[in-house]
Amino acid sequence: MNTTTRIKLSIMMFLEFFIWGAWFVTLGTYLLRNLSASGTQVGVAFLTQSIGAIVAPFIIGLIADRFFSAQKILGVLHLAGALLLWRASTAPDFGSFYPNILTYMVLYMPTLALVNSIAFRQMQNPQKEFATIRVLGTLGWIVAGLTIGWLNWEQSGSLQATFLMAAGASALLGLFSFTLPATPPVKRGQASSLGDMLGLDAIGLLKNRSYLIFFLASIAICIPLAFYYGFTNPFLNEVGMKAAAGVQSLGQVSELLFMLLIPVFFSRLGVKKMLAIGMLAWVLRYVFFAYGNAESNYWMLIVGIVLHGICYDFFFVTGQIYTDNLAGERFKSSAQGFITLATYGVGMLIGTLLSGRIFDSYQAPGGTHDWRMIWLIPAAIAGVVVLMFLLLFKDRTQPQATEPASAAAAPSLATQAT
């Protein structure tokens, strides 16, 4: 890969995740404060991510893989996304906001796969080259959070500007996409089945009892994950943390550091311990949030945020390595779609609906909330998941080549989100 291509791909990754981080982190706070939304409505808004994840395989399978070059589709989707983000910023209430953000996420989620596809197609050795380019995406998310904190948009009630900032970046990436290296469709003229698009060909791997336990744990752990995505920023702002979105970017810094350390931990701890530590970190995170505050226990809030690196990397990235080791070559791609559909689709769907209802149930007089109970509930859910995992999971990573249908694997969310 030449230097020009590397720079272009790095800019693409930076903008891709800058756009998402620019509005997604503070979405809950914006809806509650600016649009007077309920907790259930906040959950429904975050549910658009799950809907987008479910629709994404159809857009990729029916359009990107068969008819048009990936960089051109990326450009069109982001230009349309810029318009939708601008429209969302002008919405006076939740009823008019929701259709715009729903349509936007249906268009945005497929771009996560498109940027990966464009990058991989330009690489001779993806195992060595991809990480150094993908890391710019996490940096983009961090810069977005720091920008919001630096401009004091949360405290000044100016979070509408986050959508305008994201819209501008989306328009820029839309135009820039047409300068990216040509990435023609790989299945031109070929038929794609529903099973191909959804990754259902990989379902045979669930016959492996250990993988089934991991698969179910992946879905279940996404339920408490939804609490973090939807209500961490409103929580931090309500308890008085300054520049909360900027402070939250420490989670992505932690993610980068622990990702670099995963090979060391993996060789010493093994799959089961790594996955268990990742899930246990969710329990600890929510306990710290439950008992933390912006005064004497401020350190608990910081530790809870920094634990993101362990929460995410030790479970989801380790899960990717585990399933890759277990998989046969034929079903690697379909398994990725299958696990994404299950986690972002099913797990996050349940979590977003549940978290919104719990948030509303623990609203206190004066517009405040009983955050201790709100956080102890996902802590308990994560605790049950890790306990069942420790009791039932057996560390068996031998490839299952004897049954092609069960030789599938599924990376977790590592290529999807930060």
Tab-separated table of C-alpha atoms in Angstrom:
chain	number	residue	atom	x	y	z
A	1	MET	CA	0.000	0.000	0.000
A	2	ASN	CA	1.448	3.366	-0.984
A	3	THR	CA	1.586	6.392	1.311
A	4	THR	CA	-1.211	8.289	-0.463
A	5	THR	CA	-3.626	5.387	-0.092
A	6	ARG	CA	-2.686	4.925	3.563
A	7	ILE	CA	-3.347	8.608	4.285
A	8	LYS	CA	-6.712	8.508	2.500
A	9	LEU	CA	-7.835	5.403	4.376
A	10	SER	CA	-6.728	6.925	7.676
A	11	ILE	CA	-8.725	10.106	6.995
A	12	MET	CA	-11.716	7.949	6.050
A	13	MET	CA	-11.561	6.047	9.365
A	14	PHE	CA	-11.071	9.229	11.386
A	15	LEU	CA	-14.116	10.933	9.875
A	16	GLU	CA	-16.266	7.772	10.002
A	17	PHE	CA	-16.025	7.498	13.783
A	18	PHE	CA	-15.759	11.229	14.448
A	19	ILE	CA	-19.240	11.532	12.918
A	20	TRP	CA	-20.676	8.842	15.191
A	21	GLY	CA	-18.966	10.064	18.359
A	22	ALA	CA	-19.962	13.681	17.641
A	23	TRP	CA	-23.643	13.110	18.483
A	24	PHE	CA	-24.108	9.580	19.829
A	25	VAL	CA	-22.379	10.005	23.202
A	26	THR	CA	-24.500	13.004	24.226
A	27	LEU	CA	-27.747	11.860	22.556
A	28	GLY	CA	-29.432	10.894	25.824
A	29	THR	CA	-28.619	14.243	27.444
A	30	TYR	CA	-29.847	16.137	24.357
A	31	LEU	CA	-33.159	14.301	24.250
A	32	LEU	CA	-33.843	14.671	27.967
A	33	ARG	CA	-32.894	18.333	28.168
A	34	ASN	CA	-33.667	19.843	24.772
A	35	LEU	CA	-36.640	17.770	23.650
A	36	SER	CA	-38.046	16.836	27.096
A	37	ALA	CA	-38.035	13.157	26.120
A	38	SER	CA	-38.801	10.328	28.538
A	39	GLY	CA	-36.347	7.563	29.381
A	40	THR	CA	-38.367	5.171	27.236
A	41	GLN	CA	-38.047	7.559	24.294
A	42	VAL	CA	-34.292	7.766	24.865
A	43	GLY	CA	-34.177	3.964	24.739
A	44	VAL	CA	-36.210	3.968	21.523
A	45	ALA	CA	-33.787	6.508	20.018
A	46	PHE	CA	-30.799	4.298	20.822
A	47	LEU	CA	-32.763	1.359	19.430
A	48	THR	CA	-32.221	2.863	15.968
A	49	GLN	CA	-28.693	1.455	16.197
A	50	SER	CA	-30.109	-2.061	16.441
A	51	ILE	CA	-32.517	-1.456	13.571
A	52	GLY	CA	-29.649	-0.157	11.465
A	53	ALA	CA	-27.552	-3.222	12.322
A	54	ILE	CA	-30.393	-5.502	11.221
A	55	VAL	CA	-30.913	-3.645	7.936
A	56	ALA	CA	-27.189	-3.237	7.164
A	57	PRO	CA	-26.604	-6.794	5.811
A	58	PHE	CA	-29.367	-6.254	3.244
A	59	ILE	CA	-27.826	-3.005	1.989
A	60	ILE	CA	-24.376	-4.558	1.799
A	61	GLY	CA	-25.556	-7.897	0.407
A	62	LEU	CA	-28.045	-6.554	-2.125
A	63	ILE	CA	-26.284	-3.386	-3.284
A	64	ALA	CA	-22.620	-3.020	-2.298
A	65	ASP	CA	-21.550	-6.600	-2.997
A	66	ARG	CA	-23.331	-6.856	-6.342
A	67	PHE	CA	-23.924	-3.585	-8.167
A	68	PHE	CA	-21.923	-0.501	-7.147
A	69	SER	CA	-18.401	0.290	-5.966
A	70	ALA	CA	-18.111	0.520	-2.185
A	71	GLN	CA	-16.528	3.985	-2.153
A	72	LYS	CA	-19.389	5.422	-4.250
A	73	ILE	CA	-22.062	3.934	-1.976
A	74	LEU	CA	-20.134	5.265	1.034
A	75	GLY	CA	-20.168	8.739	-0.486
A	76	VAL	CA	-23.888	8.708	-1.254
A	77	LEU	CA	-24.832	7.369	2.195
A	78	HIS	CA	-22.805	10.017	4.004
A	79	LEU	CA	-24.130	12.869	1.864
A	80	ALA	CA	-27.676	11.721	2.605
A	81	GLY	CA	-26.683	11.303	6.245
A	82	ALA	CA	-25.482	14.915	6.423
A	83	LEU	CA	-28.930	16.122	5.370
A	84	LEU	CA	-30.670	13.877	7.918
A	85	LEU	CA	-28.411	15.018	10.764
A	86	TRP	CA	-29.116	18.633	9.884
A	87	ARG	CA	-32.851	17.926	9.853
A	88	ALA	CA	-32.553	16.174	13.235
A	89	SER	CA	-30.902	19.295	14.682
A	90	THR	CA	-33.934	21.402	13.711
A	91	ALA	CA	-36.578	19.022	15.133
A	92	PRO	CA	-38.687	20.771	17.819
A	93	ASP	CA	-39.819	17.585	19.569
A	94	PHE	CA	-39.125	13.867	19.784
A	95	GLY	CA	-41.901	12.974	17.355
A	96	SER	CA	-40.248	14.887	14.534
A	97	PHE	CA	-36.704	14.013	15.652
A	98	TYR	CA	-37.135	10.240	15.657
A	99	PRO	CA	-37.892	9.608	11.936
A	100	ASN	CA	-34.758	11.531	10.961
A	101	ILE	CA	-32.442	9.690	13.333
A	102	LEU	CA	-34.004	6.320	12.474
A	103	THR	CA	-33.472	6.888	8.756
A	104	TYR	CA	-29.982	8.148	9.471
A	105	MET	CA	-28.944	5.036	11.403
A	106	VAL	CA	-30.365	2.767	8.701
A	107	LEU	CA	-28.000	4.555	6.307
A	108	TYR	CA	-25.045	4.911	8.694
A	109	MET	CA	-24.689	1.374	10.063
A	110	PRO	CA	-23.857	-0.135	6.648
A	111	THR	CA	-20.995	2.356	6.292
A	112	LEU	CA	-19.170	0.617	9.156
A	113	ALA	CA	-18.808	-2.470	6.977
A	114	LEU	CA	-18.095	-0.384	3.880
A	115	VAL	CA	-15.084	1.425	5.360
A	116	ASN	CA	-13.648	-1.911	6.485
A	117	SER	CA	-14.222	-3.392	3.036
A	118	ILE	CA	-12.562	-0.447	1.296
A	119	ALA	CA	-9.576	-0.644	3.636
A	120	PHE	CA	-9.112	-4.432	3.426
A	121	ARG	CA	-9.278	-4.447	-0.378
A	122	GLN	CA	-6.229	-2.153	-0.567
A	123	MET	CA	-4.048	-4.245	1.751
A	124	GLN	CA	-1.561	-6.970	0.987
A	125	ASN	CA	-1.226	-7.972	4.653
A	126	PRO	CA	-4.336	-6.891	6.616
A	127	GLN	CA	-3.114	-8.462	9.867
A	128	LYS	CA	-0.227	-5.981	9.951
A	129	GLU	CA	-1.732	-3.011	8.115
A	130	PHE	CA	-5.343	-2.738	9.290
A	131	ALA	CA	-4.797	-1.912	12.985
A	132	THR	CA	-2.635	1.144	12.242
A	133	ILE	CA	-5.407	2.540	10.022
A	134	ARG	CA	-8.394	1.487	12.146
A	135	VAL	CA	-6.899	3.165	15.217
A	136	LEU	CA	-7.584	6.521	13.539
A	137	GLY	CA	-11.284	5.717	13.926
A	138	THR	CA	-10.998	5.481	17.698
A	139	LEU	CA	-8.944	8.686	17.643
A	140	GLY	CA	-11.770	10.364	15.712
A	141	TRP	CA	-14.281	9.326	18.391
A	142	ILE	CA	-11.948	10.699	21.103
A	143	VAL	CA	-11.477	14.032	19.300
A	144	ALA	CA	-15.249	14.408	18.929
A	145	GLY	CA	-15.774	13.961	22.678
A	146	LEU	CA	-12.930	16.322	23.571
A	147	THR	CA	-14.323	18.944	21.189
A	148	ILE	CA	-17.761	18.811	22.838
A	149	GLY	CA	-16.170	19.131	26.279
A	150	TRP	CA	-13.812	21.933	25.208
A	151	LEU	CA	-16.657	23.968	23.700
A	152	ASN	CA	-18.745	23.397	26.857
A	153	TRP	CA	-21.841	22.432	24.858
A	154	GLU	CA	-23.264	20.220	27.602
A	155	GLN	CA	-23.241	22.880	30.313
A	156	SER	CA	-24.382	25.672	27.993
A	157	GLY	CA	-27.334	23.697	26.608
A	158	SER	CA	-25.903	23.815	23.076
A	159	LEU	CA	-25.960	20.111	22.235
A	160	GLN	CA	-27.944	20.875	19.083
A	161	ALA	CA	-24.560	21.890	17.696
A	162	THR	CA	-23.324	18.291	17.960
A	163	PHE	CA	-25.661	17.290	15.128
A	164	LEU	CA	-24.490	20.223	13.010
A	165	MET	CA	-20.854	19.268	13.636
A	166	ALA	CA	-21.607	15.670	12.692
A	167	ALA	CA	-23.539	16.812	9.603
A	168	GLY	CA	-20.568	18.872	8.431
A	169	ALA	CA	-18.168	15.950	8.930
A	170	SER	CA	-20.607	13.616	7.149
A	171	ALA	CA	-20.803	15.941	4.148
A	172	LEU	CA	-17.007	16.153	4.096
A	173	LEU	CA	-16.610	12.361	4.195
A	174	GLY	CA	-19.332	11.998	1.564
A	175	LEU	CA	-17.387	14.149	-0.879
A	176	PHE	CA	-14.035	12.696	0.148
A	177	SER	CA	-15.299	9.151	-0.443
A	178	PHE	CA	-15.347	9.695	-4.199
A	179	THR	CA	-11.559	10.191	-4.085
A	180	LEU	CA	-10.949	6.860	-2.308
A	181	PRO	CA	-9.399	3.901	-4.156
A	182	ALA	CA	-11.810	2.072	-6.468
A	183	THR	CA	-13.463	-0.841	-4.683
A	184	PRO	CA	-15.723	-2.597	-7.219
A	185	PRO	CA	-18.382	-5.126	-6.140
A	186	VAL	CA	-17.029	-8.593	-5.404
A	187	LYS	CA	-20.193	-10.553	-6.272
A	188	ARG	CA	-21.270	-8.869	-9.487
A	189	GLY	CA	-23.693	-11.154	-11.264
A	190	GLN	CA	-23.953	-13.588	-8.345
A	191	ALA	CA	-27.116	-14.358	-6.426
A	192	SER	CA	-27.215	-13.711	-2.670
A	193	SER	CA	-29.532	-15.680	-0.410
A	194	LEU	CA	-31.155	-14.400	2.765
A	195	GLY	CA	-28.916	-16.747	4.725
A	196	ASP	CA	-25.808	-15.284	3.085
A	197	MET	CA	-26.782	-11.729	3.977
A	198	LEU	CA	-27.714	-12.435	7.596
A	199	GLY	CA	-24.882	-14.862	8.203
A	200	LEU	CA	-27.292	-17.705	8.903
A	201	ASP	CA	-24.919	-20.164	7.233
A	202	ALA	CA	-22.863	-19.893	10.423
A	203	ILE	CA	-25.646	-21.066	12.701
A	204	GLY	CA	-24.289	-24.614	12.681
A	205	LEU	CA	-21.464	-23.537	14.978
A	206	LEU	CA	-24.000	-23.319	17.795
A	207	LYS	CA	-23.901	-27.121	17.906
A	208	ASN	CA	-20.633	-26.599	19.748
A	209	ARG	CA	-21.757	-26.277	23.379
A	210	SER	CA	-18.927	-23.933	24.375
A	211	TYR	CA	-19.594	-21.621	21.477
A	212	LEU	CA	-23.315	-21.659	22.227
A	213	ILE	CA	-22.587	-20.470	25.781
A	214	PHE	CA	-20.333	-17.721	24.422
A	215	PHE	CA	-22.973	-16.746	21.839
A	216	LEU	CA	-25.728	-16.462	24.463
A	217	ALA	CA	-23.398	-14.555	26.804
A	218	SER	CA	-22.635	-12.112	23.963
A	219	ILE	CA	-26.331	-11.364	23.562
A	220	ALA	CA	-26.943	-11.138	27.319
A	221	ILE	CA	-23.983	-8.844	28.045
A	222	CYS	CA	-25.290	-6.389	25.429
A	223	ILE	CA	-28.307	-5.760	27.681
A	224	PRO	CA	-26.273	-3.947	30.382
A	225	LEU	CA	-24.138	-2.467	27.595
A	226	ALA	CA	-27.224	-0.564	26.425
A	227	PHE	CA	-27.441	1.181	29.812
A	228	TYR	CA	-23.919	2.557	29.296
A	229	TYR	CA	-24.578	3.842	25.798
A	230	GLY	CA	-27.924	5.411	26.616
A	231	PHE	CA	-27.539	6.925	30.063
A	232	THR	CA	-23.902	7.445	31.046
A	233	ASN	CA	-23.729	10.967	29.652
A	234	PRO	CA	-27.042	12.090	31.251
A	235	PHE	CA	-25.843	10.541	34.529
A	236	LEU	CA	-22.478	12.290	34.502
A	237	ASN	CA	-24.065	15.632	33.673
A	238	GLU	CA	-26.746	15.233	36.341
A	239	VAL	CA	-24.218	14.472	39.082
A	240	GLY	CA	-22.185	17.526	38.093
A	241	MET	CA	-19.205	16.280	36.093
A	242	LYS	CA	-17.673	19.053	33.988
A	243	ALA	CA	-17.095	18.387	30.271
A	244	ALA	CA	-18.562	14.904	30.647
A	245	ALA	CA	-18.292	13.984	26.963
A	246	GLY	CA	-14.593	14.834	26.987
A	247	VAL	CA	-14.001	12.815	30.157
A	248	GLN	CA	-15.875	9.876	28.616
A	249	SER	CA	-13.258	9.773	25.848
A	250	LEU	CA	-10.914	8.284	28.482
A	251	GLY	CA	-12.840	5.080	27.803
A	252	GLN	CA	-11.611	5.033	24.216
A	253	VAL	CA	-8.048	5.818	25.339
A	254	SER	CA	-8.308	2.827	27.674
A	255	GLU	CA	-9.660	0.737	24.808
A	256	LEU	CA	-6.595	1.532	22.703
A	257	LEU	CA	-4.158	0.667	25.473
A	258	PHE	CA	-5.776	-2.631	26.426
A	259	MET	CA	-6.111	-3.640	22.775
A	260	LEU	CA	-2.336	-3.424	22.469
A	261	LEU	CA	-1.971	-5.633	25.569
A	262	ILE	CA	-4.446	-8.314	24.494
A	263	PRO	CA	-1.798	-10.634	22.936
A	264	VAL	CA	0.106	-10.664	26.239
A	265	PHE	CA	-2.984	-11.331	28.379
A	266	PHE	CA	-4.377	-13.861	25.920
A	267	SER	CA	-1.286	-16.060	25.999
A	268	ARG	CA	-1.147	-15.979	29.803
A	269	LEU	CA	-4.812	-16.170	30.787
A	270	GLY	CA	-6.539	-18.074	27.999
A	271	VAL	CA	-10.000	-17.591	26.519
A	272	LYS	CA	-12.232	-18.357	29.519
A	273	LYS	CA	-10.436	-16.089	31.976
A	274	MET	CA	-10.202	-13.243	29.450
A	275	LEU	CA	-13.916	-13.388	28.663
A	276	ALA	CA	-14.841	-13.659	32.344
A	277	ILE	CA	-12.651	-10.700	33.310
A	278	GLY	CA	-14.260	-8.657	30.558
A	279	MET	CA	-17.769	-9.397	31.849
A	280	LEU	CA	-16.754	-8.910	35.493
A	281	ALA	CA	-15.509	-5.454	34.539
A	282	TRP	CA	-19.097	-4.575	33.557
A	283	VAL	CA	-20.230	-5.456	37.069
A	284	LEU	CA	-17.496	-3.326	38.648
A	285	ARG	CA	-18.156	-0.417	36.291
A	286	TYR	CA	-21.805	-0.164	37.241
A	287	VAL	CA	-21.083	-0.584	40.940
A	288	PHE	CA	-18.625	2.321	40.719
A	289	PHE	CA	-21.250	4.387	38.906
A	290	ALA	CA	-23.850	3.466	41.531
A	291	TYR	CA	-21.729	4.714	44.435
A	292	GLY	CA	-19.699	7.415	42.690
A	293	ASN	CA	-20.331	11.158	42.711
A	294	ALA	CA	-18.705	14.392	41.572
A	295	GLU	CA	-17.289	15.076	45.050
A	296	SER	CA	-15.533	12.641	47.393
A	297	ASN	CA	-16.136	9.608	45.183
A	298	TYR	CA	-15.268	11.303	41.894
A	299	TRP	CA	-12.528	8.726	41.409
A	300	MET	CA	-15.208	6.024	41.120
A	301	LEU	CA	-16.695	7.756	38.090
A	302	ILE	CA	-13.274	7.976	36.441
A	303	VAL	CA	-12.463	4.321	37.145
A	304	GLY	CA	-15.879	3.294	35.830
A	305	ILE	CA	-15.167	5.120	32.563
A	306	VAL	CA	-11.598	3.817	32.240
A	307	LEU	CA	-12.860	0.252	32.736
A	308	HIS	CA	-14.294	0.535	29.212
A	309	GLY	CA	-11.030	-0.824	27.824
A	310	ILE	CA	-11.346	-4.054	29.812
A	311	CYS	CA	-15.126	-4.279	29.345
A	312	TYR	CA	-14.865	-4.009	25.590
A	313	ASP	CA	-11.505	-5.518	24.647
A	314	PHE	CA	-11.397	-8.462	27.029
A	315	PHE	CA	-14.841	-9.694	26.031
A	316	PHE	CA	-15.578	-8.575	22.475
A	317	VAL	CA	-12.066	-8.569	20.988
A	318	THR	CA	-11.143	-11.798	22.790
A	319	GLY	CA	-14.392	-13.259	21.495
A	320	GLN	CA	-13.278	-12.362	17.979
A	321	ILE	CA	-10.006	-14.215	18.461
A	322	TYR	CA	-11.803	-17.194	20.030
A	323	THR	CA	-14.275	-17.588	17.206
A	324	ASP	CA	-11.630	-17.021	14.545
A	325	ASN	CA	-9.608	-19.894	16.024
A	326	LEU	CA	-12.703	-22.089	16.097
A	327	ALA	CA	-13.909	-21.257	12.609
A	328	GLY	CA	-13.361	-22.863	9.264
A	329	GLU	CA	-12.420	-20.597	6.372
A	330	ARG	CA	-15.690	-21.012	4.497
A	331	PHE	CA	-17.991	-19.379	7.048
A	332	LYS	CA	-15.867	-16.590	8.563
A	333	SER	CA	-17.690	-13.776	6.744
A	334	SER	CA	-21.200	-15.110	7.271
A	335	ALA	CA	-20.471	-15.660	10.971
A	336	GLN	CA	-19.545	-11.995	11.374
A	337	GLY	CA	-22.966	-10.977	10.104
A	338	PHE	CA	-24.650	-13.566	12.303
A	339	ILE	CA	-23.057	-12.444	15.586
A	340	THR	CA	-23.564	-8.761	14.764
A	341	LEU	CA	-27.239	-9.404	14.113
A	342	ALA	CA	-27.519	-11.227	17.446
A	343	THR	CA	-25.631	-8.675	19.569
A	344	TYR	CA	-26.423	-5.303	18.034
A	345	GLY	CA	-29.797	-6.563	16.851
A	346	VAL	CA	-31.240	-8.777	19.601
A	347	GLY	CA	-29.090	-7.941	22.649
A	348	MET	CA	-29.061	-4.181	22.217
A	349	LEU	CA	-32.743	-4.168	21.277
A	350	ILE	CA	-33.674	-5.773	24.606
A	351	GLY	CA	-31.222	-3.574	26.493
A	352	THR	CA	-32.359	-0.251	25.052
A	353	LEU	CA	-36.032	-0.956	25.751
A	354	LEU	CA	-35.297	-2.203	29.288
A	355	SER	CA	-32.916	0.640	30.191
A	356	GLY	CA	-35.414	3.323	29.165
A	357	ARG	CA	-38.177	1.839	31.298
A	358	ILE	CA	-35.891	1.483	34.313
A	359	PHE	CA	-34.710	5.085	33.908
A	360	ASP	CA	-38.312	6.295	33.973
A	361	SER	CA	-39.170	4.070	36.939
A	362	TYR	CA	-36.500	5.647	39.142
A	363	GLN	CA	-37.168	9.294	38.422
A	364	ALA	CA	-37.128	11.312	41.647
A	365	PRO	CA	-38.880	14.591	42.471
A	366	GLY	CA	-37.348	17.671	40.859
A	367	GLY	CA	-36.302	15.880	37.694
A	368	THR	CA	-33.423	13.964	39.323
A	369	HIS	CA	-33.049	10.196	39.378
A	370	ASP	CA	-32.162	7.371	41.746
A	371	TRP	CA	-28.984	6.564	39.849
A	372	ARG	CA	-27.836	4.023	42.425
A	373	MET	CA	-30.727	1.721	41.556
A	374	ILE	CA	-30.491	2.505	37.841
A	375	TRP	CA	-26.872	1.270	37.806
A	376	LEU	CA	-27.218	-1.625	40.244
A	377	ILE	CA	-29.765	-3.316	37.966
A	378	PRO	CA	-27.375	-3.707	34.958
A	379	ALA	CA	-24.635	-4.641	37.451
A	380	ALA	CA	-26.836	-7.486	38.671
A	381	ILE	CA	-27.625	-8.575	35.091
A	382	ALA	CA	-23.936	-8.633	34.205
A	383	GLY	CA	-23.219	-10.516	37.432
A	384	VAL	CA	-25.678	-13.266	36.540
A	385	VAL	CA	-24.216	-13.515	33.030
A	386	VAL	CA	-20.639	-13.898	34.275
A	387	LEU	CA	-21.685	-16.457	36.912
A	388	MET	CA	-23.510	-18.616	34.374
A	389	PHE	CA	-20.602	-18.267	31.956
A	390	LEU	CA	-18.071	-19.437	34.530
A	391	LEU	CA	-20.214	-22.453	35.398
A	392	LEU	CA	-21.039	-23.563	31.861
A	393	PHE	CA	-18.251	-22.475	29.495
A	394	LYS	CA	-15.429	-24.849	28.620
A	395	ASP	CA	-12.327	-23.533	26.888
A	396	ARG	CA	-12.282	-25.562	23.691
A	397	THR	CA	-10.819	-23.764	20.710
A	398	GLN	CA	-10.082	-26.603	18.326
A	399	PRO	CA	-11.371	-25.960	14.785
A	400	GLN	CA	-14.365	-28.110	13.889
A	401	ALA	CA	-13.548	-29.146	10.373
A	402	THR	CA	-15.598	-32.317	10.492
A	403	GLU	CA	-18.899	-30.485	10.044
A	404	PRO	CA	-18.700	-27.642	7.511
A	405	ALA	CA	-21.905	-26.054	8.788
A	406	SER	CA	-20.483	-25.765	12.269
A	407	ALA	CA	-17.137	-24.418	11.162
A	408	ALA	CA	-18.325	-20.877	11.453
A	409	ALA	CA	-17.103	-18.053	13.526
A	410	ALA	CA	-18.239	-14.646	14.483
A	411	PRO	CA	-16.187	-11.668	15.421
A	412	SER	CA	-17.932	-9.577	17.998
A	413	LEU	CA	-18.460	-5.847	17.873
A	414	ALA	CA	-14.783	-5.042	17.547
A	415	THR	CA	-15.060	-3.923	13.925
A	416	GLN	CA	-18.320	-2.087	14.549
A	417	ALA	CA	-17.994	0.267	17.454
A	418	THR	CA	-15.562	1.890	19.790
